[in-house]
Short mmCIF file of C-alpha atoms in Angstrom, two decimals:
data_model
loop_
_atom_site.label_atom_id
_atom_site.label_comp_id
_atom_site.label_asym_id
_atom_site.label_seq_id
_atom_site.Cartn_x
_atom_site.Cartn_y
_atom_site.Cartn_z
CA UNK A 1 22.32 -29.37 -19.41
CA UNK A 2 22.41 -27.97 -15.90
CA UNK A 3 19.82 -26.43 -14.35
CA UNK A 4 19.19 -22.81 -15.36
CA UNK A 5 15.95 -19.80 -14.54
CA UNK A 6 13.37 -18.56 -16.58
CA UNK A 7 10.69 -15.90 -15.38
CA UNK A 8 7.53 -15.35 -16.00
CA UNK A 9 5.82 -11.98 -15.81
CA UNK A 10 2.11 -10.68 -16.94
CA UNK A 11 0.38 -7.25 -17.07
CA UNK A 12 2.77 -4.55 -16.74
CA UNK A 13 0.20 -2.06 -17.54
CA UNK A 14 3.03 0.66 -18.30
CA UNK A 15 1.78 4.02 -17.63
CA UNK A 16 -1.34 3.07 -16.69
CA UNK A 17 -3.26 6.61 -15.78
CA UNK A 18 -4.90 7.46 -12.91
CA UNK A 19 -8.45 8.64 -12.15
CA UNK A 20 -10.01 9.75 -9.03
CA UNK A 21 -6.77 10.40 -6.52
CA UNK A 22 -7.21 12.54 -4.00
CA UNK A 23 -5.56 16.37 -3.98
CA UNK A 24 -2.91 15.72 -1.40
CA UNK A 25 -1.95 12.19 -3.40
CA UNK A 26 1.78 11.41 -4.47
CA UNK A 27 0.65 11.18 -8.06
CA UNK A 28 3.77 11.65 -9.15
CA UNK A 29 5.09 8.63 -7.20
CA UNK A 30 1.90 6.53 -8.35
CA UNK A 31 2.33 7.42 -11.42
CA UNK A 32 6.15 6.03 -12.05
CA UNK A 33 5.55 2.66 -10.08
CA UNK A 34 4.57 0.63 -13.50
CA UNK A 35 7.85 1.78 -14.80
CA UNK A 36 10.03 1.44 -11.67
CA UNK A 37 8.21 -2.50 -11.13
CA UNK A 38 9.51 -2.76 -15.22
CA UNK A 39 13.01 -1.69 -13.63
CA UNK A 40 12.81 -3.83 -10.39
CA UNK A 41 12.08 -6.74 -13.08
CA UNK A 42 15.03 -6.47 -15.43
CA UNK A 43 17.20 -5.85 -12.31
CA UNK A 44 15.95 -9.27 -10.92
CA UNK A 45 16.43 -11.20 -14.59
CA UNK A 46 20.02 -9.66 -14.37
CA UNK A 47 20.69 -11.07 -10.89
CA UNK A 48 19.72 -14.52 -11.43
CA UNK A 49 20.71 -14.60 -14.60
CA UNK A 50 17.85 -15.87 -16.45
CA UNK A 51 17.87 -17.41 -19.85
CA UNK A 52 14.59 -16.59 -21.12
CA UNK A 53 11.48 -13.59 -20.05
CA UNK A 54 8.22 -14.41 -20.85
CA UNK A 55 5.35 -12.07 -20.78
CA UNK A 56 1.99 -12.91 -21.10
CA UNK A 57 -0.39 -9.99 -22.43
CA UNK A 58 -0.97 -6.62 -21.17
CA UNK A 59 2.61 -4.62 -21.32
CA UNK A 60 0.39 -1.93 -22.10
CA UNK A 61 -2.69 -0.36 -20.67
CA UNK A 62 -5.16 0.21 -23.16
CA UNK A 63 -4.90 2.47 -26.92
CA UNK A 64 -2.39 4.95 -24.54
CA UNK A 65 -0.21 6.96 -27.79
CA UNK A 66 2.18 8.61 -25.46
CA UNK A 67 5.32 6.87 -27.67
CA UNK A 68 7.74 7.24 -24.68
CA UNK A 69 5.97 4.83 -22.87
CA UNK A 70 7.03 2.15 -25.61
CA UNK A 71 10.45 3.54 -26.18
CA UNK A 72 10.94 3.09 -22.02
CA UNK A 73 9.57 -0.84 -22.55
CA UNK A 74 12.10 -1.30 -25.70
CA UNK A 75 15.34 0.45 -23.57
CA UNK A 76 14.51 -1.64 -20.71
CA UNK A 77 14.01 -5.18 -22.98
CA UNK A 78 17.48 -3.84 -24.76
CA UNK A 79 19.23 -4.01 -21.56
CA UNK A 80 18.10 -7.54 -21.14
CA UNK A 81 19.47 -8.48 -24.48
CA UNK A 82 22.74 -7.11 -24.52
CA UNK A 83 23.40 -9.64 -21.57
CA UNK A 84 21.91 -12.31 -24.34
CA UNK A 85 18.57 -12.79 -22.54
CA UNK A 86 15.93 -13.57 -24.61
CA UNK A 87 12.33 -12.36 -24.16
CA UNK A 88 8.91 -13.69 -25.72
CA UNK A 89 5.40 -12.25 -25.18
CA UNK A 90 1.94 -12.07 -26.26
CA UNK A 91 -0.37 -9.15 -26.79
CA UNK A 92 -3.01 -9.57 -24.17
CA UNK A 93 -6.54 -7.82 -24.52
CA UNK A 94 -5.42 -3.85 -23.77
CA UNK A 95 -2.31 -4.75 -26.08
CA UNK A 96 -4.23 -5.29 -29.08
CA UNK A 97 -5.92 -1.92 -28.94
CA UNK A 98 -2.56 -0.13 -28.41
CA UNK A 99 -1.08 1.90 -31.26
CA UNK A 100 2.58 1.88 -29.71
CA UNK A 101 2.32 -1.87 -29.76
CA UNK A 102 0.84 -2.76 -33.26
CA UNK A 103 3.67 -0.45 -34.29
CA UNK A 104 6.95 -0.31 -32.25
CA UNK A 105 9.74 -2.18 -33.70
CA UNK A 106 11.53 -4.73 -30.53
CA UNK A 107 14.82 -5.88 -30.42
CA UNK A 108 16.54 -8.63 -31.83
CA UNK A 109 16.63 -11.24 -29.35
CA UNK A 110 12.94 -10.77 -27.85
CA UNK A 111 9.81 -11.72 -29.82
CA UNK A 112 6.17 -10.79 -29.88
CA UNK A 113 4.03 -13.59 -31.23
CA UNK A 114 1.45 -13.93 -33.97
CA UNK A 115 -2.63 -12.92 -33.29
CA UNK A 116 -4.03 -15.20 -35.99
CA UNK A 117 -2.41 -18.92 -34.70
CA UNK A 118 -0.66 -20.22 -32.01
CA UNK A 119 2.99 -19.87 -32.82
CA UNK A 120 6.32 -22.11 -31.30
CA UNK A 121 9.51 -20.76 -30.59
CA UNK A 122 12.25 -23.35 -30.09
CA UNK A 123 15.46 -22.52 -27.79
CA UNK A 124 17.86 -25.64 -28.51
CA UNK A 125 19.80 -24.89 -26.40
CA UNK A 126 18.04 -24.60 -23.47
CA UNK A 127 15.98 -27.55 -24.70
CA UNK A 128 12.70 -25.46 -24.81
CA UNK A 129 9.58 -24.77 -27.01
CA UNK A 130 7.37 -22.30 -25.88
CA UNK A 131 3.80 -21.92 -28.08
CA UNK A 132 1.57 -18.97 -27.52
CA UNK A 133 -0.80 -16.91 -29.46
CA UNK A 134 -1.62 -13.08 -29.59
CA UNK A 135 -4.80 -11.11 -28.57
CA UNK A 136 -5.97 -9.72 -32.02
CA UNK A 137 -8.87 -7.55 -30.86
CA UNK A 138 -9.43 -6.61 -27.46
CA UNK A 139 -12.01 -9.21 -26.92
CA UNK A 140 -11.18 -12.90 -27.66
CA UNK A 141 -13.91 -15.06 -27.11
CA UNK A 142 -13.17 -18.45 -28.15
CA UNK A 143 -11.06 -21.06 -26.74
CA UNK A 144 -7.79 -20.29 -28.19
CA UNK A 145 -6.23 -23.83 -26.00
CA UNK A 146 -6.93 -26.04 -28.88
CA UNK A 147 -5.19 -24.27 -31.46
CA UNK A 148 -1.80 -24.64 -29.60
CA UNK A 149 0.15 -26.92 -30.74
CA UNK A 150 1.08 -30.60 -29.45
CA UNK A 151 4.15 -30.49 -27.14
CA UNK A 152 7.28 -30.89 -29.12
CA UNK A 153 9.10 -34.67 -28.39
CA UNK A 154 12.62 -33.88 -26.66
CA UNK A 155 11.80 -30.81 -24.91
CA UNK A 156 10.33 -28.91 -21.81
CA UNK A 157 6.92 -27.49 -23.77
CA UNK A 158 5.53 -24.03 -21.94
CA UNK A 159 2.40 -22.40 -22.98
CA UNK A 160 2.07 -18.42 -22.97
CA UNK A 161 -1.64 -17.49 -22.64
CA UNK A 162 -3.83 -14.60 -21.67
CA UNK A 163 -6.57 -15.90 -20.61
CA UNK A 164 -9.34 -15.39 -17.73
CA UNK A 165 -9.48 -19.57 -17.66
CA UNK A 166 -12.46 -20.50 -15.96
CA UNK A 167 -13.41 -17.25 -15.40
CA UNK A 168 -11.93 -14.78 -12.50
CA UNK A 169 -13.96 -11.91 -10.65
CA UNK A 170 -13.30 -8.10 -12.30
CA UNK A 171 -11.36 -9.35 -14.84
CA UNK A 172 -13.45 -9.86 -18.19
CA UNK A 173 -13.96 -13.26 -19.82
CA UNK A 174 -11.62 -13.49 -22.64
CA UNK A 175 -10.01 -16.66 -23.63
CA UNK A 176 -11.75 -18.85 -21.75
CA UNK A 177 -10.66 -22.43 -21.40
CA UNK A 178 -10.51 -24.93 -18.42
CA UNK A 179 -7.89 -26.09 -16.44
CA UNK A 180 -8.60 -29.68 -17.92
CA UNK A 181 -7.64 -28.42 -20.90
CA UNK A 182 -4.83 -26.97 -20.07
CA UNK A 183 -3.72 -29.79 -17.77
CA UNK A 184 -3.84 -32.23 -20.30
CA UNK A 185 -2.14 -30.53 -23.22
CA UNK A 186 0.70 -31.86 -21.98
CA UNK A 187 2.61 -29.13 -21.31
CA UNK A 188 5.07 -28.38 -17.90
CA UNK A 189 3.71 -25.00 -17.48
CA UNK A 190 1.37 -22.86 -18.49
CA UNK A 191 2.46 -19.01 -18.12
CA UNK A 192 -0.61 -16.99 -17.54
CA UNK A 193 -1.68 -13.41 -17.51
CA UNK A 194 -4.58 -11.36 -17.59
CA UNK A 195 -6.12 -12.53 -13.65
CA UNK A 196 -4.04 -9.24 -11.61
CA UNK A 197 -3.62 -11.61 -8.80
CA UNK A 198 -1.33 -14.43 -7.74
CA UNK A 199 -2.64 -17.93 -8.07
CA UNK A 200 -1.28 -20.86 -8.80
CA UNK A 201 -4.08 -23.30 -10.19
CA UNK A 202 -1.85 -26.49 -10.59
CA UNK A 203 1.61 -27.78 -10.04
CA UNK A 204 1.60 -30.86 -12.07
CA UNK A 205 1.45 -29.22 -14.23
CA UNK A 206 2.41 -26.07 -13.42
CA UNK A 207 -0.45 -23.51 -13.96
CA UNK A 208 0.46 -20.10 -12.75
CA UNK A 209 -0.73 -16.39 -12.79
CA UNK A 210 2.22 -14.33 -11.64
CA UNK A 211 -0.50 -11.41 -10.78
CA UNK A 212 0.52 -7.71 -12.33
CA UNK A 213 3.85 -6.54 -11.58
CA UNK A 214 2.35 -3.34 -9.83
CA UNK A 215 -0.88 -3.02 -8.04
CA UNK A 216 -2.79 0.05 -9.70
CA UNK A 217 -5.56 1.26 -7.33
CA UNK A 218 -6.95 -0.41 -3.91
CA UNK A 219 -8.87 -3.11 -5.84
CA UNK A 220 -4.85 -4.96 -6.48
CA UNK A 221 -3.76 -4.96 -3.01
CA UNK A 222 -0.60 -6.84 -1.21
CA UNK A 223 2.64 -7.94 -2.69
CA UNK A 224 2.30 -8.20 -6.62
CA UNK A 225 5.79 -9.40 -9.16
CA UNK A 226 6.26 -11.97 -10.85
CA UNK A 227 6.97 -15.76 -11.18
CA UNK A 228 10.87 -17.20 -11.14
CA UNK A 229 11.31 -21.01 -12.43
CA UNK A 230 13.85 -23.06 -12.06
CA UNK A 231 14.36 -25.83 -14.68
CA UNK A 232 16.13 -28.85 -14.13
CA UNK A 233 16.92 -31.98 -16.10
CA UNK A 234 14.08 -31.37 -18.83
CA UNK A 235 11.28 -30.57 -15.69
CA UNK A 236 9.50 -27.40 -13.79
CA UNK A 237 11.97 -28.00 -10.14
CA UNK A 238 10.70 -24.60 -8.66
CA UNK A 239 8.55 -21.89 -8.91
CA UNK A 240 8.87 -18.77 -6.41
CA UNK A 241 7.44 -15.64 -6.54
CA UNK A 242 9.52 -12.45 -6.43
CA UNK A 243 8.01 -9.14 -5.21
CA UNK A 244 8.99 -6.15 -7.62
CA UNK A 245 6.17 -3.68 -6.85
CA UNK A 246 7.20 0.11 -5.31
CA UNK A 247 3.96 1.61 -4.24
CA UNK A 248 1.86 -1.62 -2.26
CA UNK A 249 -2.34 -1.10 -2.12
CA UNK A 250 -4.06 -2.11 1.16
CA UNK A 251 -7.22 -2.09 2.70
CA UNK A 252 -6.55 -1.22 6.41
CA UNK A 253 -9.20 -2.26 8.80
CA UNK A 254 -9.57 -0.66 12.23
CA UNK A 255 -11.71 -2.40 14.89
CA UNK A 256 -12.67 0.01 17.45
CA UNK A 257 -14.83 -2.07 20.09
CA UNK A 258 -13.93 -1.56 23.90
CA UNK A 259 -12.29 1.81 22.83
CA UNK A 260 -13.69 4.54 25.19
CA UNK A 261 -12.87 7.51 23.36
CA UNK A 262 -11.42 9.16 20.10
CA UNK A 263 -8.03 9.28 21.86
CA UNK A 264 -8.23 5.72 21.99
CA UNK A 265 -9.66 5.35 18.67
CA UNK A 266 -6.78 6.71 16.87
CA UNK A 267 -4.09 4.76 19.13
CA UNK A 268 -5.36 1.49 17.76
CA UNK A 269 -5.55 3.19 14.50
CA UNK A 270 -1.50 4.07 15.13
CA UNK A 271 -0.65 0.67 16.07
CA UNK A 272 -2.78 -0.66 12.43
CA UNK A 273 -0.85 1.69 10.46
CA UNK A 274 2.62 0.65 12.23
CA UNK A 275 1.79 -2.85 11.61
CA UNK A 276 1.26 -2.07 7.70
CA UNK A 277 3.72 -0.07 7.39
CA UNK A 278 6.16 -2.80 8.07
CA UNK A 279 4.60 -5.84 5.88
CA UNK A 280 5.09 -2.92 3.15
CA UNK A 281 8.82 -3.27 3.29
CA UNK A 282 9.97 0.26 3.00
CA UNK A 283 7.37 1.25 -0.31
CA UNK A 284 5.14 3.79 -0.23
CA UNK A 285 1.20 2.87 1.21
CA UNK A 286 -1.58 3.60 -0.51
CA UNK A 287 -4.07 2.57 2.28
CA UNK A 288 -7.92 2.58 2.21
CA UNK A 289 -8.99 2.79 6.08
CA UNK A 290 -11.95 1.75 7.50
CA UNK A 291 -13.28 2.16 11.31
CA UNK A 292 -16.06 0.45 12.61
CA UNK A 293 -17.75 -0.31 16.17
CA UNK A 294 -17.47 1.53 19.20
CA UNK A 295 -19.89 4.77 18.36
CA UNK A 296 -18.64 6.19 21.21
CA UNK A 297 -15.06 6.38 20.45
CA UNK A 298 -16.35 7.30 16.62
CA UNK A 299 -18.48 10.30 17.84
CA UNK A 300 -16.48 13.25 17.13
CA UNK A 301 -14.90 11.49 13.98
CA UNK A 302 -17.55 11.34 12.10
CA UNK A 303 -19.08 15.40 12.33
CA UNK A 304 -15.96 16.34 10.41
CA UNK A 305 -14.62 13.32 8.11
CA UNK A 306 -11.81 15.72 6.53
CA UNK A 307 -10.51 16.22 10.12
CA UNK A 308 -10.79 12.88 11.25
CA UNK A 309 -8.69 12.01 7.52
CA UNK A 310 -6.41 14.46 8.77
CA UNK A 311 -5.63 13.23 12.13
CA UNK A 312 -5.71 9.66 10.70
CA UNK A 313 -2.59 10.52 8.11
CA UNK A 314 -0.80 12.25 11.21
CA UNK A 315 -1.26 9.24 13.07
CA UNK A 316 0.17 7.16 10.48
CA UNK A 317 2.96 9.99 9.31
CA UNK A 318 4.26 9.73 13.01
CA UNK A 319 5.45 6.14 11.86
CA UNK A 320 7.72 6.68 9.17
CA UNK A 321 7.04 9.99 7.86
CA UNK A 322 5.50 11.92 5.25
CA UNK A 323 6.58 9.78 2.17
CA UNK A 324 5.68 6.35 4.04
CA UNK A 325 2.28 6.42 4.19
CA UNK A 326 -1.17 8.04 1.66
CA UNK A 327 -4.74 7.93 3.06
CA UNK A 328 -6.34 6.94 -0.19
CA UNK A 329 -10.14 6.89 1.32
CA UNK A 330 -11.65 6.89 4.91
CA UNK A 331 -14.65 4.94 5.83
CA UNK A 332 -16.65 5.17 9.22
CA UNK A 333 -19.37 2.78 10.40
CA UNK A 334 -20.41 2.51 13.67
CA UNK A 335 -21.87 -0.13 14.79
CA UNK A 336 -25.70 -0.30 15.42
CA UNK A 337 -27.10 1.25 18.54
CA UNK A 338 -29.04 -2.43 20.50
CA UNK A 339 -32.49 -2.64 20.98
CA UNK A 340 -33.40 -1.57 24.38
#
């Protein structure tokens, strides 16, 4: 058959709560961007007309019981099968504590698979198989890789797992395997999820974490969305990553050294926010800003840090207004006075 699209997308997190935001914080806005990044995702599956969504773990965030957070999931996967796309996921580690997932019926055309084996759905069609096993409990500590199946003869094999692989900083060990392992199952790709950022550990085969579809807090910062695949002539011809996130998380740095004053302190500050600003692309900032060197310049900022926060977000405001930028935390350090 001709070539055709697939995507792959992990940890959605929908309605993921928030903890520790500041007064003056567009909660509100925070607050909708998992389900908005949900929307950006069926809107890009619709465009490109994909055949097939697969998810890899974490739709949910934790045992959340708020049931209009799965009937949001189920209206948005119904609009993706009334234009016949099909969609298969796995529960991933905050999945299988969920009570809206062990419970809400999906609809026909998408499928969650089994907790207790490695299961294979076959699209003929499309000349597919794609094997992947459930999170039972939130912690899965075994290898799960050698309970998937052998690659079917005849067709383009892709594995669904959520896994931390070899292991991956603040994300907990679950699943663990190696990329040996999964390299020489003999699969074409490996769809990933649980690791909340972007990597692609192989491309022959293709091994790929898509990242989370919206960063969360200032510990998932830069572009996050998912993974688009092209398929062609029973192999992997392209993978390219597609940004879908609303609200982007940075980490702003501000070096101060050689500036004489606070004046010119917070003109190099204006020119860092203008400069994030645009590599946000129009989506709300949720910046964490930090200042160092110069104590000179960074005098009068630090006697009154909820000032200096203050002229900081007017600084940035000035750029593209009040919805364009949020100061999520300030950080001064001066650098050390030299030895005489």
């Amino acid at each position: 058959m001709d070539g055709y699209r697939i995507l792959h997308c992990a940890d959605l997190h929908l309605d993921s709560p928030l903890r520790g935001l500041e007064a003056d914080a567009p909660a509100a806005r925070i607050r909708a961007a998992t389900r908005e990044a949900l929307v950006n995702l069926v809107d890009l599956a619709l465009a490109e007309q994909v055949r097939l969504v697969l998810i890899a773990g974490d739709l949910y965030d934790g045992d959340w019981q708020d049931w209009r957070t799965g009937l949001f999931l189920t209206s948005q996967i119904e609009r993706l099968c009334r234009e016949g796309i099909r969609i298969v996921a796995i529960r991933g580690n905050h999945d299988a504590e969920s009570i809206i997932s062990r419970h809400l019926r999906w609809p026909q055309g998408a499928r969650i698979l089994a907790a207790d084996r490695a299961e294979t759905v076959v699209f003929d069609d499309l000349g597919l198989a794609v094997h992947g096993r459930s999170f039972a409990t939130r912690e899965m500590r075994e290898n799960p890789v050698p309970g998937y199946p052998a690659p079917l003869p005849g067709k383009l094999n892709i594995g669904l797992l959520h896994s931390s692989v070899t292991g991956r900083p603040d994300h907990a060990p679950y699943a663990p395997c190696s990329l040996e392992q999964l390299a020489g199952h003999g699969y074409a790709y490996w769809a990933l999820g649980h690791v909340h950022a972007r990597e692609t550990l192989c491309r022959d085969p293709w091994i790929v974490f898509p990242g989370n579809l919206q960063g969360r807090h200032v510990r998932e910062t830069g572009a996050k969305g998912a993974s688009l695949i092209t398929l062609r002539d029973g192999a992997v011809a392209e993978v390219t990553h597609r940004t879908l996130d609303v609200v982007r998380w940075a980490r702003i740095e501000i070096d101060l050294a050689g500036a004489a004053d606070e004046d010119a302190a917070l003109d190099r500050a204006r020119d860092a926010f203008a400069g994030a600003i645009d590599a946000a692309g129009g989506r709300l900032l949720a910046a964490r800003v930090h200042l160092h060197g110069a104590a000179q310049a960074l005098a009068g900022l630090i006697r009154d840090p909820a000032q200096t926060r203050a002229k900081l977000l007017r600084e940035a405001q000035s750029q593209g207004g009040p919805e364009t930028l949020w100061l999520e935390r300030v950080t001064i350090a001066p650098a050390p006075a030299r030895p005489a």
